Short mmCIF file of C-alpha atoms in Angstrom, two decimals:
data_model
loop_
_atom_site.label_atom_id
_atom_site.label_comp_id
_atom_site.label_asym_id
_atom_site.label_seq_id
_atom_site.Cartn_x
_atom_site.Cartn_y
_atom_site.Cartn_z
CA MET E 1 14.38 8.07 54.10
CA LYS E 2 12.24 11.17 53.92
CA ARG E 3 9.21 10.94 51.76
CA SER E 4 10.32 13.85 49.55
CA THR E 5 13.76 12.30 49.07
CA ARG E 6 12.20 9.05 48.03
CA ARG E 7 9.94 10.80 45.57
CA ARG E 8 12.89 12.62 44.05
CA LEU E 9 14.80 9.35 43.80
CA ASN E 10 11.88 7.62 42.07
CA ARG E 11 11.59 10.42 39.59
CA GLY E 12 15.33 10.29 38.96
CA VAL E 13 15.13 6.59 38.16
CA LEU E 14 12.30 7.21 35.69
CA TYR E 15 14.30 9.88 33.90
CA ALA E 16 17.33 7.55 33.80
CA VAL E 17 15.21 4.80 32.23
CA LEU E 18 13.89 7.16 29.57
CA LEU E 19 17.42 8.29 28.81
CA ALA E 20 18.65 4.68 28.61
CA VAL E 21 15.87 3.75 26.19
CA VAL E 22 16.63 6.74 23.95
CA VAL E 23 20.38 6.06 24.02
CA GLY E 24 19.72 2.37 23.38
CA LEU E 25 17.57 3.21 20.36
CA ILE E 26 20.19 5.58 18.96
CA LEU E 27 22.99 3.04 19.43
CA GLY E 28 20.87 0.11 18.27
CA VAL E 29 19.84 1.63 14.95
CA ASP E 30 21.86 0.63 11.91
CA TRP E 31 22.33 4.19 10.70
CA HIS E 32 24.27 3.24 7.63
CA THR E 33 21.45 1.08 6.27
CA VAL E 34 18.82 3.56 7.38
CA ARG E 35 20.61 6.35 5.53
CA ALA E 36 20.95 4.24 2.39
CA ASN E 37 17.25 3.28 2.47
CA PHE E 38 15.53 6.46 3.58
CA PHE E 39 17.88 9.41 3.04
CA SER E 40 19.10 9.07 -0.52
CA PRO E 41 20.81 12.29 -1.70
CA GLY E 42 18.54 12.36 -4.76
CA ALA E 43 15.55 13.32 -2.60
CA ARG E 44 15.66 16.96 -3.72
CA ASP E 45 14.58 16.00 -7.26
CA ASN E 46 11.38 14.37 -5.97
CA TRP E 47 9.71 17.27 -4.17
CA HIS E 48 8.40 18.94 -7.32
CA ASP E 49 6.34 15.96 -8.54
CA LEU E 50 5.36 14.93 -5.02
CA ILE E 51 3.80 18.36 -4.48
CA THR E 52 2.52 19.44 -7.92
CA VAL E 53 1.06 16.03 -8.78
CA GLY E 54 0.78 14.06 -5.53
CA VAL E 55 -0.36 16.62 -2.98
CA LYS E 56 -2.54 18.40 -5.52
CA ASN E 57 -4.44 15.26 -6.55
CA THR E 58 -4.67 14.00 -2.97
CA LEU E 59 -6.39 17.24 -1.96
CA ILE E 60 -8.68 17.30 -5.02
CA TYR E 61 -9.74 13.68 -4.46
CA THR E 62 -10.29 14.28 -0.76
CA PHE E 63 -12.47 17.35 -1.37
CA ILE E 64 -14.60 15.54 -3.96
CA ALA E 65 -15.09 12.45 -1.78
CA PHE E 66 -15.78 14.57 1.29
CA ALA E 67 -18.27 16.90 -0.40
CA GLY E 68 -20.08 14.00 -2.08
CA GLY E 69 -20.05 11.99 1.12
CA LEU E 70 -21.42 14.91 3.11
CA VAL E 71 -24.40 15.42 0.79
CA LEU E 72 -25.13 11.69 0.84
CA ALA E 73 -24.74 11.59 4.62
CA LEU E 74 -27.16 14.45 5.11
CA VAL E 75 -29.83 12.64 3.09
CA LEU E 76 -29.15 9.40 4.97
CA ALA E 77 -29.25 11.06 8.38
CA ILE E 78 -32.56 12.75 7.65
CA ALA E 79 -33.94 9.49 6.24
CA LYS E 80 -32.85 7.67 9.38
CA LEU E 81 -34.78 10.16 11.53
CA SER E 82 -37.79 10.07 9.22
CA PRO E 83 -41.21 9.25 10.67
CA VAL E 84 -41.77 6.97 7.63
CA ALA E 85 -40.45 3.55 8.63
CA PRO E 86 -39.20 2.27 5.21
CA TYR E 87 -36.92 5.31 4.88
CA ARG E 88 -35.44 4.52 8.29
CA TRP E 89 -34.91 0.90 7.31
CA LEU E 90 -33.26 1.82 4.01
CA ALA E 91 -30.93 4.34 5.65
CA THR E 92 -30.03 1.91 8.42
CA ALA E 93 -29.35 -0.91 5.96
CA TYR E 94 -27.16 1.34 3.82
CA ILE E 95 -25.15 2.62 6.77
CA GLU E 96 -24.60 -0.83 8.24
CA PHE E 97 -23.62 -2.27 4.86
CA PHE E 98 -21.01 0.33 3.91
CA ARG E 99 -19.61 0.74 7.40
CA GLY E 100 -19.07 -2.99 7.51
CA LEU E 101 -16.99 -3.20 4.33
CA PRO E 102 -13.34 -2.24 3.87
CA ALA E 103 -13.04 0.86 1.65
CA LEU E 104 -10.62 -1.10 -0.55
CA ILE E 105 -13.26 -3.67 -1.43
CA VAL E 106 -15.86 -1.01 -2.23
CA ILE E 107 -13.32 0.78 -4.46
CA LEU E 108 -12.42 -2.45 -6.28
CA ALA E 109 -16.12 -3.23 -6.73
CA MET E 110 -16.81 0.21 -8.23
CA GLY E 111 -13.72 0.14 -10.47
CA PHE E 112 -13.80 -3.45 -11.72
CA GLY E 113 -16.98 -5.13 -10.52
CA VAL E 114 -19.53 -2.60 -11.79
CA PRO E 115 -18.02 -2.19 -15.29
CA ILE E 116 -17.77 -5.97 -15.73
CA ALA E 117 -21.27 -6.62 -14.43
CA PHE E 118 -23.16 -3.74 -16.09
CA GLN E 119 -20.83 -2.78 -18.94
CA TRP E 120 -20.92 0.72 -17.49
CA THR E 121 -18.12 2.83 -16.02
CA PRO E 122 -18.97 5.61 -13.58
CA PRO E 123 -18.26 9.14 -14.90
CA GLY E 124 -14.64 10.20 -14.58
CA GLY E 125 -13.27 6.80 -15.55
CA VAL E 126 -11.44 4.75 -12.95
CA ILE E 127 -10.74 7.72 -10.72
CA GLY E 128 -14.43 8.63 -10.82
CA ALA E 129 -15.28 5.03 -9.93
CA GLY E 130 -12.77 5.02 -7.07
CA LEU E 131 -14.03 8.34 -5.73
CA LEU E 132 -17.59 7.04 -5.91
CA GLY E 133 -16.48 4.07 -3.81
CA LEU E 134 -14.77 6.35 -1.31
CA LEU E 135 -17.74 8.69 -0.94
CA LEU E 136 -20.18 5.80 -0.54
CA VAL E 137 -18.16 4.63 2.45
CA ALA E 138 -17.49 8.11 3.84
CA GLY E 139 -21.20 8.93 3.52
CA ALA E 140 -22.12 5.97 5.74
CA TYR E 141 -19.77 7.12 8.49
CA MET E 142 -20.72 10.78 8.29
CA ALA E 143 -24.45 9.93 8.29
CA GLU E 144 -24.16 8.56 11.81
CA THR E 145 -22.21 11.64 12.90
CA ILE E 146 -24.81 13.98 11.46
CA ARG E 147 -27.67 11.99 12.97
CA ALA E 148 -26.04 12.21 16.41
CA GLY E 149 -25.54 15.95 15.86
CA ILE E 150 -29.19 16.49 14.96
CA GLN E 151 -30.32 14.52 17.99
CA ALA E 152 -28.00 16.55 20.21
CA VAL E 153 -29.86 19.75 19.40
CA PRO E 154 -32.33 20.25 22.29
CA LYS E 155 -35.97 19.45 21.45
CA GLY E 156 -36.98 22.89 22.73
CA GLN E 157 -35.33 24.44 19.69
CA THR E 158 -37.64 22.57 17.33
CA GLU E 159 -40.66 23.23 19.49
CA ALA E 160 -39.87 26.94 19.63
CA ALA E 161 -39.41 27.11 15.85
CA ARG E 162 -42.65 25.24 15.21
CA SER E 163 -44.57 27.47 17.63
CA LEU E 164 -43.32 30.48 15.63
CA GLY E 165 -45.10 28.97 12.66
CA MET E 166 -42.07 27.47 10.83
CA GLY E 167 -42.66 24.33 8.78
CA GLY E 168 -40.82 21.04 9.41
CA ALA E 169 -38.33 21.48 6.57
CA ARG E 170 -37.69 25.12 7.36
CA THR E 171 -37.06 24.24 11.02
CA MET E 172 -34.57 21.58 10.00
CA VAL E 173 -32.66 23.81 7.57
CA SER E 174 -32.58 27.09 9.52
CA ILE E 175 -32.70 26.01 13.16
CA VAL E 176 -31.60 22.41 13.73
CA LEU E 177 -28.90 21.78 11.09
CA PRO E 178 -26.81 24.91 11.77
CA GLN E 179 -26.64 23.98 15.45
CA ALA E 180 -26.01 20.33 14.67
CA PHE E 181 -23.10 21.16 12.37
CA ARG E 182 -21.46 23.29 15.03
CA ILE E 183 -21.51 20.26 17.30
CA ILE E 184 -20.14 17.82 14.73
CA ILE E 185 -17.33 19.87 13.20
CA PRO E 186 -14.65 17.93 15.15
CA PRO E 187 -15.82 14.44 14.06
CA LEU E 188 -16.33 15.68 10.49
CA THR E 189 -12.78 17.03 10.42
CA ASN E 190 -11.61 13.62 11.58
CA GLU E 191 -13.46 12.04 8.67
CA PHE E 192 -11.72 14.51 6.36
CA VAL E 193 -8.32 13.48 7.71
CA LEU E 194 -9.22 9.80 7.24
CA LEU E 195 -10.23 10.51 3.63
CA ILE E 196 -6.91 12.26 2.90
CA LYS E 197 -5.17 9.00 3.70
CA ASP E 198 -7.77 6.75 2.07
CA THR E 199 -7.23 8.42 -1.32
CA ALA E 200 -4.07 6.28 -1.49
CA LEU E 201 -6.38 3.28 -2.02
CA LEU E 202 -7.41 4.59 -5.45
CA PHE E 203 -4.06 3.28 -6.66
CA VAL E 204 -5.41 -0.28 -6.93
CA LEU E 205 -7.61 0.74 -9.84
CA GLY E 206 -4.63 1.86 -11.90
CA VAL E 207 -3.60 5.47 -12.36
CA THR E 208 -1.93 7.40 -15.15
CA PHE E 209 1.03 9.70 -14.61
CA GLN E 210 -1.11 12.79 -14.06
CA GLN E 211 -3.75 11.03 -11.91
CA ARG E 212 -1.41 9.78 -9.22
CA GLU E 213 -1.98 10.90 -5.64
CA LEU E 214 0.75 11.33 -3.07
CA THR E 215 1.33 7.66 -2.22
CA SER E 216 1.43 6.58 -5.87
CA VAL E 217 3.91 9.31 -6.78
CA SER E 218 6.16 8.29 -3.93
CA ARG E 219 5.91 4.62 -4.91
CA ASP E 220 6.96 5.57 -8.42
CA PHE E 221 10.09 7.21 -7.06
CA MET E 222 10.99 3.93 -5.38
CA THR E 223 11.77 2.60 -8.86
CA SER E 224 12.57 5.56 -11.07
CA GLY E 225 14.49 8.80 -10.76
CA ALA E 226 17.30 9.77 -8.44
CA THR E 227 16.05 7.84 -5.40
CA ALA E 228 15.28 4.59 -7.25
CA GLY E 229 16.06 1.47 -5.29
CA THR E 230 15.46 3.19 -1.95
CA ALA E 231 12.45 4.07 0.20
CA THR E 232 13.46 7.73 0.49
CA SER E 233 10.34 8.89 -1.36
CA LEU E 234 8.09 7.08 1.13
CA LEU E 235 9.60 9.15 3.92
CA GLN E 236 9.07 12.29 1.84
CA ALA E 237 5.42 11.40 1.27
CA ALA E 238 4.99 10.74 5.00
CA ILE E 239 6.35 14.21 5.76
CA LEU E 240 3.95 15.78 3.26
CA TYR E 241 0.96 13.86 4.70
CA LEU E 242 1.85 15.14 8.15
CA ILE E 243 2.17 18.70 6.86
CA ILE E 244 -1.41 18.39 5.56
CA THR E 245 -2.99 16.45 8.42
CA LEU E 246 -1.30 17.82 11.56
CA PRO E 247 -2.78 21.34 11.25
CA LEU E 248 -6.20 19.75 10.73
CA THR E 249 -5.96 17.54 13.81
CA ARG E 250 -4.73 20.50 15.83
CA LEU E 251 -7.74 22.42 14.51
CA VAL E 252 -10.04 19.69 15.82
CA ALA E 253 -8.42 19.85 19.24
CA TRP E 254 -8.80 23.64 19.28
CA LEU E 255 -12.45 23.47 18.22
CA GLU E 256 -13.22 20.92 20.91
CA LYS E 257 -11.63 23.12 23.53
CA LYS E 258 -13.53 26.13 22.30
CA GLN E 259 -16.79 24.20 22.37
CA GLN E 260 -16.23 23.08 25.91
CA ARG E 261 -15.66 26.68 26.95
CA ALA E 262 -18.86 27.78 25.21
CA ARG E 263 -20.95 25.34 27.28
CA MET L 1 6.24 -4.44 48.51
CA ASN L 2 5.96 -0.74 49.14
CA ASN L 3 3.70 0.53 46.42
CA ARG L 4 5.54 3.80 46.08
CA ARG L 5 8.58 1.95 44.91
CA LEU L 6 6.63 0.47 42.03
CA PRO L 7 7.69 3.09 39.43
CA ALA L 8 11.34 2.46 40.21
CA VAL L 9 10.93 -1.31 39.95
CA LEU L 10 8.98 -0.95 36.70
CA GLY L 11 11.65 1.39 35.43
CA ALA L 12 14.44 -1.04 36.21
CA GLY L 13 12.51 -3.77 34.42
CA LEU L 14 12.06 -1.56 31.36
CA LEU L 15 15.77 -0.73 31.42
CA ALA L 16 16.69 -4.40 31.45
CA LEU L 17 14.26 -5.02 28.61
CA ALA L 18 15.71 -2.17 26.57
CA LEU L 19 19.24 -3.45 27.07
CA THR L 20 18.43 -7.01 26.05
CA ALA L 21 16.53 -5.69 23.04
CA CYS L 22 19.66 -3.85 21.92
CA GLY L 23 21.89 -6.83 22.46
CA GLY L 24 19.96 -9.33 20.37
CA GLY L 25 20.87 -8.70 16.76
CA GLY L 26 18.55 -11.56 15.85
CA GLY L 27 19.05 -14.44 13.44
CA SER L 28 21.76 -16.99 13.07
CA THR L 29 24.32 -18.15 10.59
CA THR L 30 24.74 -21.27 8.47
CA SER L 31 27.89 -23.39 8.37
CA SER L 32 29.20 -21.26 5.50
CA GLY L 33 28.69 -18.09 7.53
CA ALA L 34 25.61 -16.86 5.71
CA LYS L 35 23.24 -14.89 7.95
CA LEU L 36 19.66 -16.14 8.25
CA VAL L 37 16.59 -14.45 9.68
CA ASN L 38 15.40 -17.68 11.32
CA SER L 39 17.89 -20.39 12.18
CA GLY L 40 17.68 -23.54 10.12
CA THR L 41 15.20 -21.95 7.73
CA LEU L 42 15.49 -20.18 4.43
CA THR L 43 12.83 -17.46 4.60
CA VAL L 44 11.79 -16.34 1.13
CA CYS L 45 9.60 -13.36 0.26
CA SER L 46 7.64 -13.24 -2.97
CA ASP L 47 4.87 -11.09 -4.43
CA VAL L 48 2.18 -13.69 -5.07
CA PRO L 49 0.30 -14.36 -7.35
CA TYR L 50 2.45 -14.02 -10.44
CA PRO L 51 1.98 -17.28 -12.32
CA PRO L 52 3.81 -19.20 -13.59
CA PHE L 53 6.59 -17.88 -11.31
CA GLU L 54 4.62 -17.88 -8.08
CA ASP L 55 1.08 -18.77 -7.21
CA PHE L 56 -0.94 -20.04 -4.27
CA ASP L 57 -1.25 -23.79 -3.81
CA LYS L 58 -3.01 -25.09 -0.73
CA SER L 59 -1.79 -28.62 -1.30
CA ALA L 60 1.91 -27.70 -1.39
CA PRO L 61 3.92 -27.85 1.87
CA THR L 62 4.92 -24.18 1.57
CA GLY L 63 1.45 -23.12 0.42
CA PHE L 64 2.89 -21.88 -2.88
CA LYS L 65 3.86 -23.21 -6.29
CA GLY L 66 5.60 -21.94 -9.42
CA PHE L 67 8.98 -21.73 -11.11
CA ASP L 68 10.53 -19.44 -8.47
CA VAL L 69 9.11 -21.61 -5.71
CA ASP L 70 10.65 -24.75 -7.24
CA ILE L 71 14.01 -23.00 -7.66
CA VAL L 72 14.18 -21.82 -4.05
CA SER L 73 12.96 -25.23 -2.84
CA GLN L 74 15.95 -26.81 -4.57
CA ILE L 75 18.28 -24.20 -3.06
CA ALA L 76 16.92 -24.75 0.44
CA LYS L 77 17.27 -28.50 -0.01
CA GLY L 78 20.85 -28.13 -1.21
CA LEU L 79 21.70 -25.95 1.78
CA ASN L 80 19.97 -28.32 4.23
CA LEU L 81 17.50 -25.66 5.29
CA LYS L 82 13.77 -25.68 5.79
CA LEU L 83 11.81 -23.39 3.48
CA THR L 84 9.29 -20.74 4.49
CA ILE L 85 7.66 -18.54 1.87
CA LYS L 86 5.95 -15.24 2.68
CA ASP L 87 3.70 -13.21 0.42
CA SER L 88 4.95 -9.65 0.20
CA SER L 89 4.54 -6.51 -1.92
CA PHE L 90 6.83 -6.10 -4.92
CA ASP L 91 7.66 -2.52 -3.96
CA ALA L 92 8.99 -3.67 -0.61
CA LEU L 93 11.01 -6.43 -2.26
CA GLN L 94 12.64 -4.45 -5.04
CA SER L 95 13.45 -1.41 -2.88
CA GLY L 96 15.24 -3.61 -0.36
CA LEU L 97 12.84 -2.79 2.50
CA ALA L 98 11.71 -6.37 3.11
CA LEU L 99 15.26 -7.72 3.16
CA ASN L 100 16.87 -4.89 5.12
CA SER L 101 14.14 -5.01 7.74
CA GLY L 102 14.82 -8.71 8.27
CA GLN L 103 11.53 -10.07 6.98
CA CYS L 104 13.25 -12.60 4.78
CA ASP L 105 16.62 -13.90 3.60
CA LEU L 106 15.82 -14.03 -0.05
CA ALA L 107 13.44 -12.36 -2.46
CA ALA L 108 12.33 -14.67 -5.27
CA SER L 109 9.74 -12.76 -7.24
CA ALA L 110 10.52 -12.73 -10.95
CA MET L 111 12.76 -9.76 -10.22
CA THR L 112 14.95 -8.40 -12.98
CA ILE L 113 18.51 -7.50 -12.02
CA THR L 114 18.91 -3.74 -12.55
CA ALA L 115 21.55 -1.18 -11.58
CA ASP L 116 19.04 0.77 -9.48
CA ARG L 117 18.03 -2.29 -7.50
CA LYS L 118 21.68 -3.19 -6.94
CA LYS L 119 22.02 -0.01 -4.87
CA ASN L 120 20.15 -1.65 -2.02
CA LEU L 121 20.27 -5.35 -2.84
CA ASP L 122 22.74 -8.09 -3.69
CA PHE L 123 21.71 -10.41 -6.52
CA SER L 124 22.44 -14.02 -7.32
CA ASP L 125 23.49 -14.94 -10.84
CA GLY L 126 20.64 -14.54 -13.32
CA TYR L 127 18.43 -17.63 -13.35
CA TYR L 128 15.92 -16.74 -16.06
CA ASN L 129 16.08 -14.70 -19.26
CA SER L 130 12.99 -12.56 -19.41
CA LYS L 131 11.14 -11.06 -22.31
CA GLN L 132 8.49 -8.37 -22.22
CA SER L 133 5.24 -8.74 -24.15
CA LEU L 134 2.11 -6.87 -25.20
CA LEU L 135 -1.26 -8.46 -24.48
CA VAL L 136 -4.51 -7.23 -26.09
CA PRO L 137 -8.11 -8.51 -26.19
CA ASP L 138 -8.99 -10.74 -29.16
CA GLY L 139 -9.99 -8.61 -32.13
CA SER L 140 -8.19 -5.51 -30.89
CA SER L 141 -6.81 -3.07 -33.47
CA ILE L 142 -3.55 -2.89 -31.54
CA LYS L 143 -0.89 -4.96 -33.32
CA THR L 144 2.35 -3.34 -32.18
CA ILE L 145 3.57 -1.02 -29.44
CA ASP L 146 3.27 1.90 -31.89
CA ASP L 147 -0.49 1.34 -32.07
CA LEU L 148 -0.76 2.35 -28.39
CA SER L 149 -1.01 5.97 -29.49
CA GLY L 150 -3.95 7.50 -27.60
CA LYS L 151 -4.67 4.16 -25.90
CA LYS L 152 -4.42 3.04 -22.30
CA VAL L 153 -1.77 0.46 -21.53
CA GLY L 154 -1.56 -1.23 -18.13
CA VAL L 155 1.81 -1.80 -16.47
CA GLN L 156 2.88 -2.95 -13.03
CA GLN L 157 4.32 -0.53 -10.50
CA GLY L 158 8.07 -0.83 -10.10
CA THR L 159 8.66 -3.26 -12.96
CA THR L 160 11.00 -3.21 -15.93
CA GLY L 161 7.88 -3.58 -18.11
CA LYS L 162 6.82 -0.13 -16.94
CA THR L 163 10.24 1.32 -17.78
CA TYR L 164 10.18 -0.36 -21.18
CA THR L 165 6.72 1.07 -21.92
CA GLU L 166 7.77 4.56 -20.83
CA ASP L 167 10.82 4.38 -23.09
CA ASN L 168 9.21 2.80 -26.15
CA ALA L 169 5.48 3.52 -26.33
CA PRO L 170 4.26 6.57 -28.32
CA SER L 171 4.34 9.72 -26.23
CA ASP L 172 0.54 10.07 -26.26
CA ALA L 173 -0.07 6.56 -24.94
CA GLN L 174 -1.66 6.63 -21.49
CA ILE L 175 0.41 4.50 -19.15
CA VAL L 176 -1.74 3.23 -16.29
CA THR L 177 0.12 1.89 -13.28
CA PHE L 178 -1.23 -0.96 -11.13
CA PRO L 179 0.02 -2.53 -7.91
CA SER L 180 0.13 -6.04 -9.38
CA ASP L 181 -0.93 -8.36 -12.19
CA ALA L 182 -4.11 -9.26 -10.28
CA GLU L 183 -5.49 -5.71 -10.71
CA MET L 184 -4.13 -5.36 -14.27
CA TYR L 185 -5.95 -8.48 -15.40
CA GLN L 186 -9.19 -7.23 -13.81
CA ALA L 187 -8.72 -3.84 -15.45
CA ILE L 188 -8.37 -5.23 -18.97
CA LYS L 189 -11.42 -7.42 -18.35
CA ALA L 190 -13.38 -4.38 -17.16
CA GLY L 191 -12.27 -2.43 -20.23
CA GLN L 192 -10.35 0.11 -18.16
CA VAL L 193 -7.20 -0.43 -20.25
CA ASP L 194 -6.66 -1.49 -23.89
CA ALA L 195 -3.49 -3.53 -23.44
CA LEU L 196 -1.07 -4.91 -20.84
CA LEU L 197 2.70 -4.74 -21.19
CA GLN L 198 4.55 -7.06 -18.84
CA ASP L 199 6.70 -10.19 -18.54
CA LEU L 200 6.00 -12.74 -21.27
CA PRO L 201 5.20 -15.81 -19.12
CA VAL L 202 2.55 -13.91 -17.16
CA ASN L 203 0.85 -12.67 -20.31
CA LEU L 204 1.13 -16.20 -21.76
CA ASN L 205 -0.94 -17.38 -18.81
CA HIS L 206 -3.66 -14.85 -19.63
CA GLN L 207 -3.54 -15.83 -23.30
CA GLN L 208 -4.06 -19.47 -22.35
CA ALA L 209 -7.03 -18.52 -20.19
CA GLY L 210 -8.68 -17.22 -23.38
CA GLY L 211 -10.00 -13.96 -24.79
CA TYR L 212 -6.61 -12.32 -25.08
CA GLN L 213 -3.59 -12.61 -27.30
CA ILE L 214 0.05 -11.59 -27.25
CA VAL L 215 0.77 -9.45 -30.29
CA GLN L 216 4.42 -8.60 -29.68
CA THR L 217 7.33 -9.74 -27.57
CA TYR L 218 10.40 -7.67 -26.71
CA ASP L 219 13.88 -8.96 -26.08
CA THR L 220 15.26 -6.68 -23.41
CA ASN L 221 18.30 -8.70 -22.29
CA GLU L 222 16.86 -8.85 -18.81
CA GLN L 223 17.63 -11.54 -16.32
CA TYR L 224 15.78 -12.45 -13.19
CA GLY L 225 17.87 -12.77 -10.07
CA LEU L 226 17.30 -13.83 -6.49
CA ALA L 227 17.79 -10.80 -4.24
CA MET L 228 19.47 -10.85 -0.86
CA LYS L 229 20.32 -8.29 1.80
CA LYS L 230 23.22 -6.10 0.79
CA GLY L 231 26.43 -7.44 2.32
CA ASN L 232 25.21 -10.99 2.96
CA THR L 233 27.87 -12.26 0.52
CA HIS L 234 28.06 -15.72 2.09
CA LEU L 235 24.43 -16.34 1.24
CA VAL L 236 24.92 -15.01 -2.30
CA ASP L 237 27.80 -17.47 -2.75
CA ASP L 238 25.74 -20.33 -1.33
CA VAL L 239 22.82 -19.55 -3.64
CA ASP L 240 25.03 -19.17 -6.72
CA LYS L 241 26.67 -22.52 -5.99
CA GLN L 242 23.26 -24.19 -5.74
CA LEU L 243 22.11 -22.57 -8.99
CA GLN L 244 25.27 -23.80 -10.72
CA LYS L 245 24.69 -27.28 -9.32
CA MET L 246 21.13 -27.25 -10.69
CA HIS L 247 22.43 -26.28 -14.14
CA ASP L 248 25.11 -29.02 -13.98
CA ASP L 249 22.89 -31.90 -12.92
CA GLY L 250 19.96 -31.03 -15.21
CA THR L 251 17.51 -30.08 -12.47
CA TYR L 252 17.23 -26.57 -13.89
CA ASP L 253 16.28 -27.81 -17.36
CA THR L 254 13.67 -30.12 -15.89
CA LEU L 255 12.09 -27.26 -13.97
CA TYR L 256 12.35 -24.91 -16.93
CA ASN L 257 10.58 -27.36 -19.23
CA LYS L 258 7.90 -27.95 -16.61
CA TYR L 259 6.83 -24.31 -16.87
CA PHE L 260 8.08 -22.90 -20.15
CA SER L 261 8.25 -25.79 -22.58
CA THR L 262 6.86 -24.71 -25.94
CA LYS L 263 6.45 -28.28 -27.14
#
């Protein structure tokens, strides 16, 4: 057999296998049950609440947690690079602690643990408490990203700035940080996408009708409204999450490509 | 073996795997023709903890205890099956996801029989008449459901207690939804909600623990049922026969008194 013939044959077999798997999946699926569970005809009634309450709150919560986390992370990153040892220790301890805990536990601690222990509820009620929990965790992750970004800026940049007579703080704010942020936009966008999904955890603290984010709204439709008794609304929420997150992840890919070209 | 043939061989293997995967519908049937997820075993899903209906118990053979657990133990015994109990989420149980995806044969989770749930589930005969109730901290000014005006009341996602609250509480009451009783109980302790509206026996448990009292009960003509996969009529018949047998020979009354005796 000629080598090219053999190669064509091999490729043919691979295509046949792929086709068989796809056909097998299509034939193997219990479409009747799937339709009853995930494609209830009442789905049209759900979109309004899913978008005006669910998507809206999901985005608001994500922006708050991200912005808060970013500010916290910046402070932590600078502390971790500080020449004063206790600041480094504190920042390191914080980062290790909150990176090591599940976000769910931190949220529960902020929502239930803190009010029980100190008789004090963070501003914004339970949602405020939950968001505080989320941003504490997000801040720990982003701090490491920012620190790596700062360290990736060549030393010569700092030296040049200092030799022009700029102070330490001025050098950091006008020379180092802008360059660092350009480097870390992709990982920060990833953190943003993670936060979009993590807002669903706020549900454990209890939410009112108007406070629900996307997952909570869709869970409500599993029991009430036209799609009650089915999981149709979960599928709808999944579609909406993808509509929000896919452009963002594509953006990260595009930024990474662009950065590689710039080097 | 010629290495270049490897893709083809791998492909053939995958094909065989795909075909066998399609063929195996999984599970087995009992002598009466009821389909089971695991042969010789009655696999039961329940959202634990929800005392006194279901709770964890390390010393028990199944790892669980409670009224529902005792009921399904009797049913499994009567059907000559072993019993396995899995902890699951109530959403997944009442929407039919857990049963339709083959995680379990039976959902025993203090689940009220409703028309919406019947869309995706088959139910046994009712085995428990349920009442709803309102729980408030000792010394609270809330005496009836009408006093919830402007207050926060905790309910569980996907339950008939939530529906009852939505239908009967004043329109300016804030209904806060939680994933389960575990979070609701924490929330009232943390002062995040002013009252809990849910199934009477669960609130009774909290009242007995101290610090809280039930101020109102509501007769809603609800009955708990054991849920099974839609179309598994043989199993429904088997379960109903066992329930009837338990009523006839007094086992049911013994179990009922064990958990709900007011004497």
